[in-house]
Structure formats: C-alpha cells, structure tokens
Amino acid sequence: MIIAANLKTNLTRKQTRLYVNELETYIKQNNIKQDILVFPATSSLDIHSGKVVLGAQNAYPTQNGAFTGEIGLDQLEEFLIKTVLIGHSERRHVLGESQDELVKKFNYYKDLGFKIIYCVGEPLEKREAGKEEMMKYIASQYEGIDTSYENLIIAYEPVWAIGTGLTPTLEDIELIHTDLKEKSHAPLLYGGSVKVTNAKEVLELKNVDGILVGSAALYSEHFCTMIQFAQDISQ
Ligand code: PGA
C-alpha cells in the first residue's frame, strides 16, 4: 500500500529532518514493506536515502527561469527529487490553478519520468448537486491527463473533507473509488480527514490502495500507526 504525508506549510527544515528520521526508525524496527511518501514544505526538501521517499508538493513546468516564487527541475534535481504532487485541492481552489496549467505540469514531469500523485476531488456544492454532477466534475479533472502513465498515483480527496474532520461514509468512498478505477488502473489513494481513528477502516475498503494524510500526519507517532495499519492489512 501507499501511505503518504502531505506536510503542507508545516514544520521547519530541522523538524522535517527529525520527523523523517523518526519514520525511518519505525520502518526499520517494524520491518515495514509499504511505500511511504512524504511531501515536505519546499524549504525542507533534501537529499534523503532510506525507505521514505520525499516528494515536492508542487513544481513549475520548467528547468529554471523567471517564475518568481516557483521551483523547477534544477531545484528538484539538486535534492534528487523524482516525485511530485500535482493538482492538490489547495493548489486548485486556494491558489487558483486551472486544469490547463495542471496538464502542463503533468506532461512536463511525466516526460521526465517523475512519479506523479495527481489529486482529484469535488467541492461541497458539486457533491450536493447529486452523484451525476459530482462524477461529471471529477471527470473534468481527468481531462488532458494520461491515465495510463506508469508512474501515476491518483488521490481522491473531496475538497470539503480536507482539514475539516468530515469524511464521506465508507460506503461512499468505496463506491467512488470503484467508479474512478474505471478511469484509470493507477493506484488510488483516499485523502481528506484521515486520522488514526478512521485510517484502518478506509484502508480496508475495496479499491483503496493507500491514503494521503495532511493534519494527522504531522505527528510521526500518528503517521506510524497508520503505516502499521497498512502493513497489518497487507499481510
Ligand atoms: P487532511 O489533508 O488530512 O488534513 O484533511 C489531506 C490533504 O490535504 O492531502
């Protein structure tokens, strides 16, 4: 299974190093065989060798250049980063990234062979508009995306569930994941208010290949508990 932590704009470089080292210790001591991804703040990116794979939360589709506030391939290569998150709901809805911009990023990093975690998910008004509207909206987030890309992982994250403590029912998650699996056979993660108290049930669902965790992943003990759930379920 794939267990991913999105640290967003949290933890300093020093705290992140400590955090990743704590994960490595746990992984080693408990012989964890799952894929563990961590997306630290840009300033905490670093060369890391171990079981944990570090990825960028965002990157601009360029080697380098005049793109104030962004990072490009040169900056990722400095730290041997080969994994990138694209289309997170905060990039789409808070920072206003369009589908066209996301497709450009996707194609650029796909051509370089990056592992891409591509996020999709509906805002509350689309969910409340009914299943058909909601699935139409999510389908629009697949437009222009090569769903058969071999290094693709998709994360389904309902916007209204992110950081709110709200989640769809387990039945809903399973139904939506089953629908989304028809669009792509890529591993499919669930994200949105996953925590120690619900991670196990979510991981046990059919067509859930892992989780993408924000707030609850900030504590290494909590994140390690979730890693352990995945390990136990996979055995
Ligand atoms: P959350 O965030 O776990 O805090 O809801 C998930 C995410 O944004 O990926």
Short mmCIF file of C-alpha atoms and ligand atoms in Angstrom, two decimals:
data_model
loop_
_atom_site.label_atom_id
_atom_site.label_comp_id
_atom_site.label_asym_id
_atom_site.label_seq_id
_atom_site.Cartn_x
_atom_site.Cartn_y
_atom_site.Cartn_z
CA MET A 1 0.00 0.00 0.00
CA ILE A 2 0.98 3.64 -0.36
CA ILE A 3 0.93 5.81 2.74
CA ALA A 4 1.62 9.47 2.02
CA ALA A 5 2.01 12.51 4.26
CA ASN A 6 1.34 15.98 2.91
CA LEU A 7 3.02 18.31 5.41
CA LYS A 8 1.80 21.43 3.55
CA THR A 9 3.22 24.66 5.05
CA ASN A 10 4.17 23.00 8.32
CA LEU A 11 7.41 22.02 10.07
CA THR A 12 10.75 23.69 9.64
CA ARG A 13 13.68 22.09 7.85
CA LYS A 14 15.07 20.88 11.18
CA GLN A 15 11.71 19.49 12.33
CA THR A 16 11.18 17.76 9.00
CA ARG A 17 14.56 16.05 9.23
CA LEU A 18 13.68 14.80 12.71
CA TYR A 19 10.24 13.69 11.51
CA VAL A 20 11.61 11.71 8.56
CA ASN A 21 14.27 10.11 10.78
CA GLU A 22 11.56 9.02 13.23
CA LEU A 23 9.67 7.40 10.36
CA GLU A 24 12.81 5.63 9.16
CA THR A 25 13.44 4.24 12.63
CA TYR A 26 9.89 2.93 12.87
CA ILE A 27 10.02 1.43 9.39
CA LYS A 28 13.25 -0.37 10.15
CA GLN A 29 12.25 -1.63 13.59
CA ASN A 30 8.91 -2.94 12.35
CA ASN A 31 10.09 -4.27 9.01
CA ILE A 32 7.54 -2.16 7.11
CA LYS A 33 7.13 -3.12 3.46
CA GLN A 34 4.72 -0.38 2.39
CA ASP A 35 5.55 2.59 0.15
CA ILE A 36 5.97 5.68 2.30
CA LEU A 37 5.90 9.12 0.68
CA VAL A 38 6.41 12.44 2.45
CA PHE A 39 5.76 15.83 0.87
CA PRO A 40 7.55 18.45 2.99
CA ALA A 41 7.49 22.22 2.53
CA THR A 42 9.72 23.30 -0.36
CA SER A 43 12.33 24.72 2.04
CA SER A 44 12.61 21.30 3.70
CA LEU A 45 13.39 19.34 0.54
CA ASP A 46 16.64 17.47 0.94
CA ILE A 47 18.62 14.52 -0.32
CA HIS A 48 17.33 11.55 1.59
CA SER A 49 18.30 7.94 1.36
CA GLY A 50 16.14 5.43 3.12
CA LYS A 51 12.73 3.86 2.74
CA VAL A 52 10.85 7.16 2.89
CA VAL A 53 10.57 8.88 -0.48
CA LEU A 54 10.49 12.68 -0.40
CA GLY A 55 8.40 14.49 -2.99
CA ALA A 56 7.60 18.08 -3.89
CA GLN A 57 4.15 19.49 -3.10
CA ASN A 58 4.29 21.49 -6.31
CA ALA A 59 6.72 22.40 -9.09
CA TYR A 60 6.62 24.61 -12.14
CA PRO A 61 6.96 23.02 -15.60
CA THR A 62 10.39 24.44 -16.31
CA GLN A 63 14.03 23.61 -15.87
CA ASN A 64 14.67 27.14 -14.49
CA GLY A 65 13.79 30.70 -15.45
CA ALA A 66 11.84 33.80 -14.46
CA PHE A 67 8.96 32.32 -12.43
CA THR A 68 9.00 34.17 -9.13
CA GLY A 69 8.06 32.04 -6.17
CA GLU A 70 8.20 28.75 -8.05
CA ILE A 71 10.73 25.94 -8.21
CA GLY A 72 11.68 23.97 -11.29
CA LEU A 73 13.62 20.92 -12.34
CA ASP A 74 17.06 22.31 -11.40
CA GLN A 75 15.96 22.81 -7.78
CA LEU A 76 14.37 19.35 -7.59
CA GLU A 77 17.39 17.66 -9.13
CA GLU A 78 19.67 19.25 -6.55
CA PHE A 79 17.94 17.08 -3.94
CA LEU A 80 17.34 14.07 -6.22
CA ILE A 81 13.58 14.58 -6.00
CA LYS A 82 11.71 12.45 -8.56
CA THR A 83 8.21 12.60 -7.08
CA VAL A 84 5.70 15.44 -7.34
CA LEU A 85 2.16 16.15 -6.15
CA ILE A 86 0.04 17.78 -8.84
CA GLY A 87 -3.44 19.26 -8.54
CA HIS A 88 -3.88 19.25 -4.79
CA SER A 89 -7.16 20.95 -3.90
CA GLU A 90 -5.35 23.82 -2.19
CA ARG A 91 -3.45 24.50 -5.42
CA ARG A 92 -6.65 24.31 -7.44
CA HIS A 93 -9.02 26.16 -5.14
CA VAL A 94 -6.89 28.43 -2.94
CA LEU A 95 -4.15 29.28 -5.46
CA GLY A 96 -6.40 29.13 -8.50
CA GLU A 97 -4.52 26.66 -10.71
CA SER A 98 -6.53 25.75 -13.77
CA GLN A 99 -6.86 22.32 -15.35
CA ASP A 100 -4.78 23.59 -18.29
CA GLU A 101 -1.93 24.60 -16.00
CA LEU A 102 -2.07 21.26 -14.21
CA VAL A 103 -1.97 19.39 -17.51
CA LYS A 104 1.17 21.32 -18.47
CA LYS A 105 2.83 20.37 -15.19
CA PHE A 106 1.68 16.79 -15.55
CA ASN A 107 3.09 16.42 -19.06
CA TYR A 108 6.35 18.12 -18.21
CA TYR A 109 7.08 15.89 -15.21
CA LYS A 110 5.69 12.81 -16.93
CA ASP A 111 8.14 13.25 -19.78
CA LEU A 112 10.91 13.28 -17.17
CA GLY A 113 9.65 10.02 -15.67
CA PHE A 114 8.62 11.52 -12.32
CA LYS A 115 6.26 9.67 -10.01
CA ILE A 116 3.15 11.85 -10.05
CA ILE A 117 0.50 11.90 -7.36
CA TYR A 118 -2.38 13.56 -9.13
CA CYS A 119 -5.24 14.78 -6.95
CA VAL A 120 -8.92 14.99 -7.84
CA GLY A 121 -11.99 15.72 -5.75
CA GLU A 122 -15.22 17.69 -5.66
CA PRO A 123 -16.16 20.79 -3.66
CA LEU A 124 -19.25 20.65 -1.45
CA GLU A 125 -21.62 22.28 -3.93
CA LYS A 126 -20.81 19.62 -6.53
CA ARG A 127 -21.40 16.84 -4.03
CA GLU A 128 -24.72 18.39 -3.04
CA ALA A 129 -25.73 18.65 -6.71
CA GLY A 130 -26.05 14.84 -6.87
CA LYS A 131 -23.91 11.90 -7.94
CA GLU A 132 -24.12 12.59 -11.67
CA GLU A 133 -22.99 16.22 -11.34
CA MET A 134 -20.29 15.21 -8.92
CA MET A 135 -18.86 12.48 -11.13
CA LYS A 136 -19.01 14.85 -14.13
CA TYR A 137 -16.97 17.37 -12.17
CA ILE A 138 -14.39 14.78 -11.13
CA ALA A 139 -14.24 13.51 -14.73
CA SER A 140 -13.31 17.04 -15.85
CA GLN A 141 -10.24 16.81 -13.62
CA TYR A 142 -9.06 13.82 -15.66
CA GLU A 143 -9.15 15.84 -18.89
CA GLY A 144 -5.77 16.01 -20.57
CA ILE A 145 -4.22 13.59 -18.07
CA ASP A 146 -2.57 10.40 -19.33
CA THR A 147 -4.36 7.98 -17.01
CA SER A 148 -2.23 5.07 -18.20
CA TYR A 149 1.07 6.72 -17.24
CA GLU A 150 3.09 4.02 -15.48
CA ASN A 151 4.33 6.26 -12.65
CA LEU A 152 0.93 7.69 -11.86
CA ILE A 153 -0.82 7.52 -8.50
CA ILE A 154 -4.21 9.18 -8.15
CA ALA A 155 -5.53 10.62 -4.90
CA TYR A 156 -9.25 11.12 -4.47
CA GLU A 157 -9.70 13.93 -1.96
CA PRO A 158 -13.11 15.57 -1.59
CA VAL A 159 -12.39 19.28 -1.06
CA TRP A 160 -14.96 19.54 1.75
CA ALA A 161 -13.26 16.71 3.64
CA ILE A 162 -9.79 18.25 3.65
CA GLY A 163 -8.81 19.59 7.05
CA THR A 164 -12.43 19.68 8.22
CA GLY A 165 -12.81 16.46 10.19
CA LEU A 166 -15.62 15.49 7.79
CA THR A 167 -15.38 12.43 5.57
CA PRO A 168 -17.68 10.68 3.14
CA THR A 169 -19.17 7.45 4.51
CA LEU A 170 -17.05 4.34 3.97
CA GLU A 171 -19.66 3.14 1.53
CA ASP A 172 -19.35 6.38 -0.47
CA ILE A 173 -15.57 6.16 -0.57
CA GLU A 174 -15.77 2.61 -1.86
CA LEU A 175 -18.38 3.48 -4.50
CA ILE A 176 -16.47 6.49 -5.80
CA HIS A 177 -13.18 4.59 -5.83
CA THR A 178 -14.82 1.79 -7.78
CA ASP A 179 -16.07 4.33 -10.35
CA LEU A 180 -12.68 6.05 -10.53
CA LYS A 181 -10.85 2.77 -11.04
CA GLU A 182 -12.68 2.53 -14.34
CA LYS A 183 -10.99 5.73 -15.46
CA SER A 184 -7.51 4.57 -14.51
CA HIS A 185 -5.90 1.46 -13.14
CA ALA A 186 -3.31 3.57 -11.33
CA PRO A 187 -3.12 3.07 -7.56
CA LEU A 188 -5.86 5.14 -5.96
CA LEU A 189 -5.42 6.82 -2.58
CA TYR A 190 -8.10 8.34 -0.42
CA GLY A 191 -7.41 11.66 1.32
CA GLY A 192 -9.42 14.06 3.44
CA SER A 193 -9.51 13.97 7.26
CA VAL A 194 -7.86 10.58 7.51
CA LYS A 195 -6.68 10.04 11.07
CA VAL A 196 -5.71 7.26 13.42
CA THR A 197 -9.36 6.65 14.31
CA ASN A 198 -10.57 6.03 10.73
CA ALA A 199 -7.47 5.07 8.72
CA LYS A 200 -7.82 1.33 9.26
CA GLU A 201 -11.43 1.22 8.02
CA VAL A 202 -10.53 3.32 4.98
CA LEU A 203 -7.52 1.17 4.13
CA GLU A 204 -9.64 -1.97 4.29
CA LEU A 205 -12.02 -0.74 1.59
CA LYS A 206 -12.03 -2.28 -1.85
CA ASN A 207 -10.18 -0.19 -4.46
CA VAL A 208 -8.39 1.88 -1.82
CA ASP A 209 -4.67 1.41 -2.39
CA GLY A 210 -3.49 3.81 0.28
CA ILE A 211 -4.06 7.15 1.96
CA LEU A 212 -2.86 10.74 1.62
CA VAL A 213 -2.82 12.33 5.06
CA GLY A 214 -2.47 16.01 6.00
CA SER A 215 -3.02 17.25 9.56
CA ALA A 216 -2.94 13.85 11.24
CA ALA A 217 0.39 13.03 9.60
CA LEU A 218 2.12 15.94 11.33
CA TYR A 219 2.69 13.76 14.38
CA SER A 220 5.09 11.00 13.49
CA GLU A 221 3.54 8.59 16.04
CA HIS A 222 0.12 9.00 14.41
CA PHE A 223 1.53 8.58 10.94
CA CYS A 224 3.45 5.48 12.05
CA THR A 225 0.25 4.00 13.49
CA MET A 226 -1.37 4.42 10.08
CA ILE A 227 1.64 2.86 8.38
CA GLN A 228 1.29 -0.09 10.73
CA PHE A 229 -2.41 -0.48 9.83
CA ALA A 230 -1.46 -0.73 6.17
CA GLN A 231 1.25 -3.24 6.96
CA ASP A 232 -1.16 -5.41 9.00
CA ILE A 233 -3.85 -5.28 6.30
CA SER A 234 -1.37 -6.21 3.55
CA GLN A 235 -0.18 -9.32 5.36
P1 PGA B 1 -6.17 16.46 5.83
O1 PGA B 1 -5.48 16.87 4.45
O2 PGA B 1 -5.73 15.07 6.16
O3 PGA B 1 -5.70 17.48 6.82
O4 PGA B 1 -7.66 16.53 5.62
C1 PGA B 1 -5.34 15.95 3.41
C2 PGA B 1 -4.69 16.59 2.22
O5 PGA B 1 -4.85 17.79 2.04
O6 PGA B 1 -3.99 15.93 1.45
#
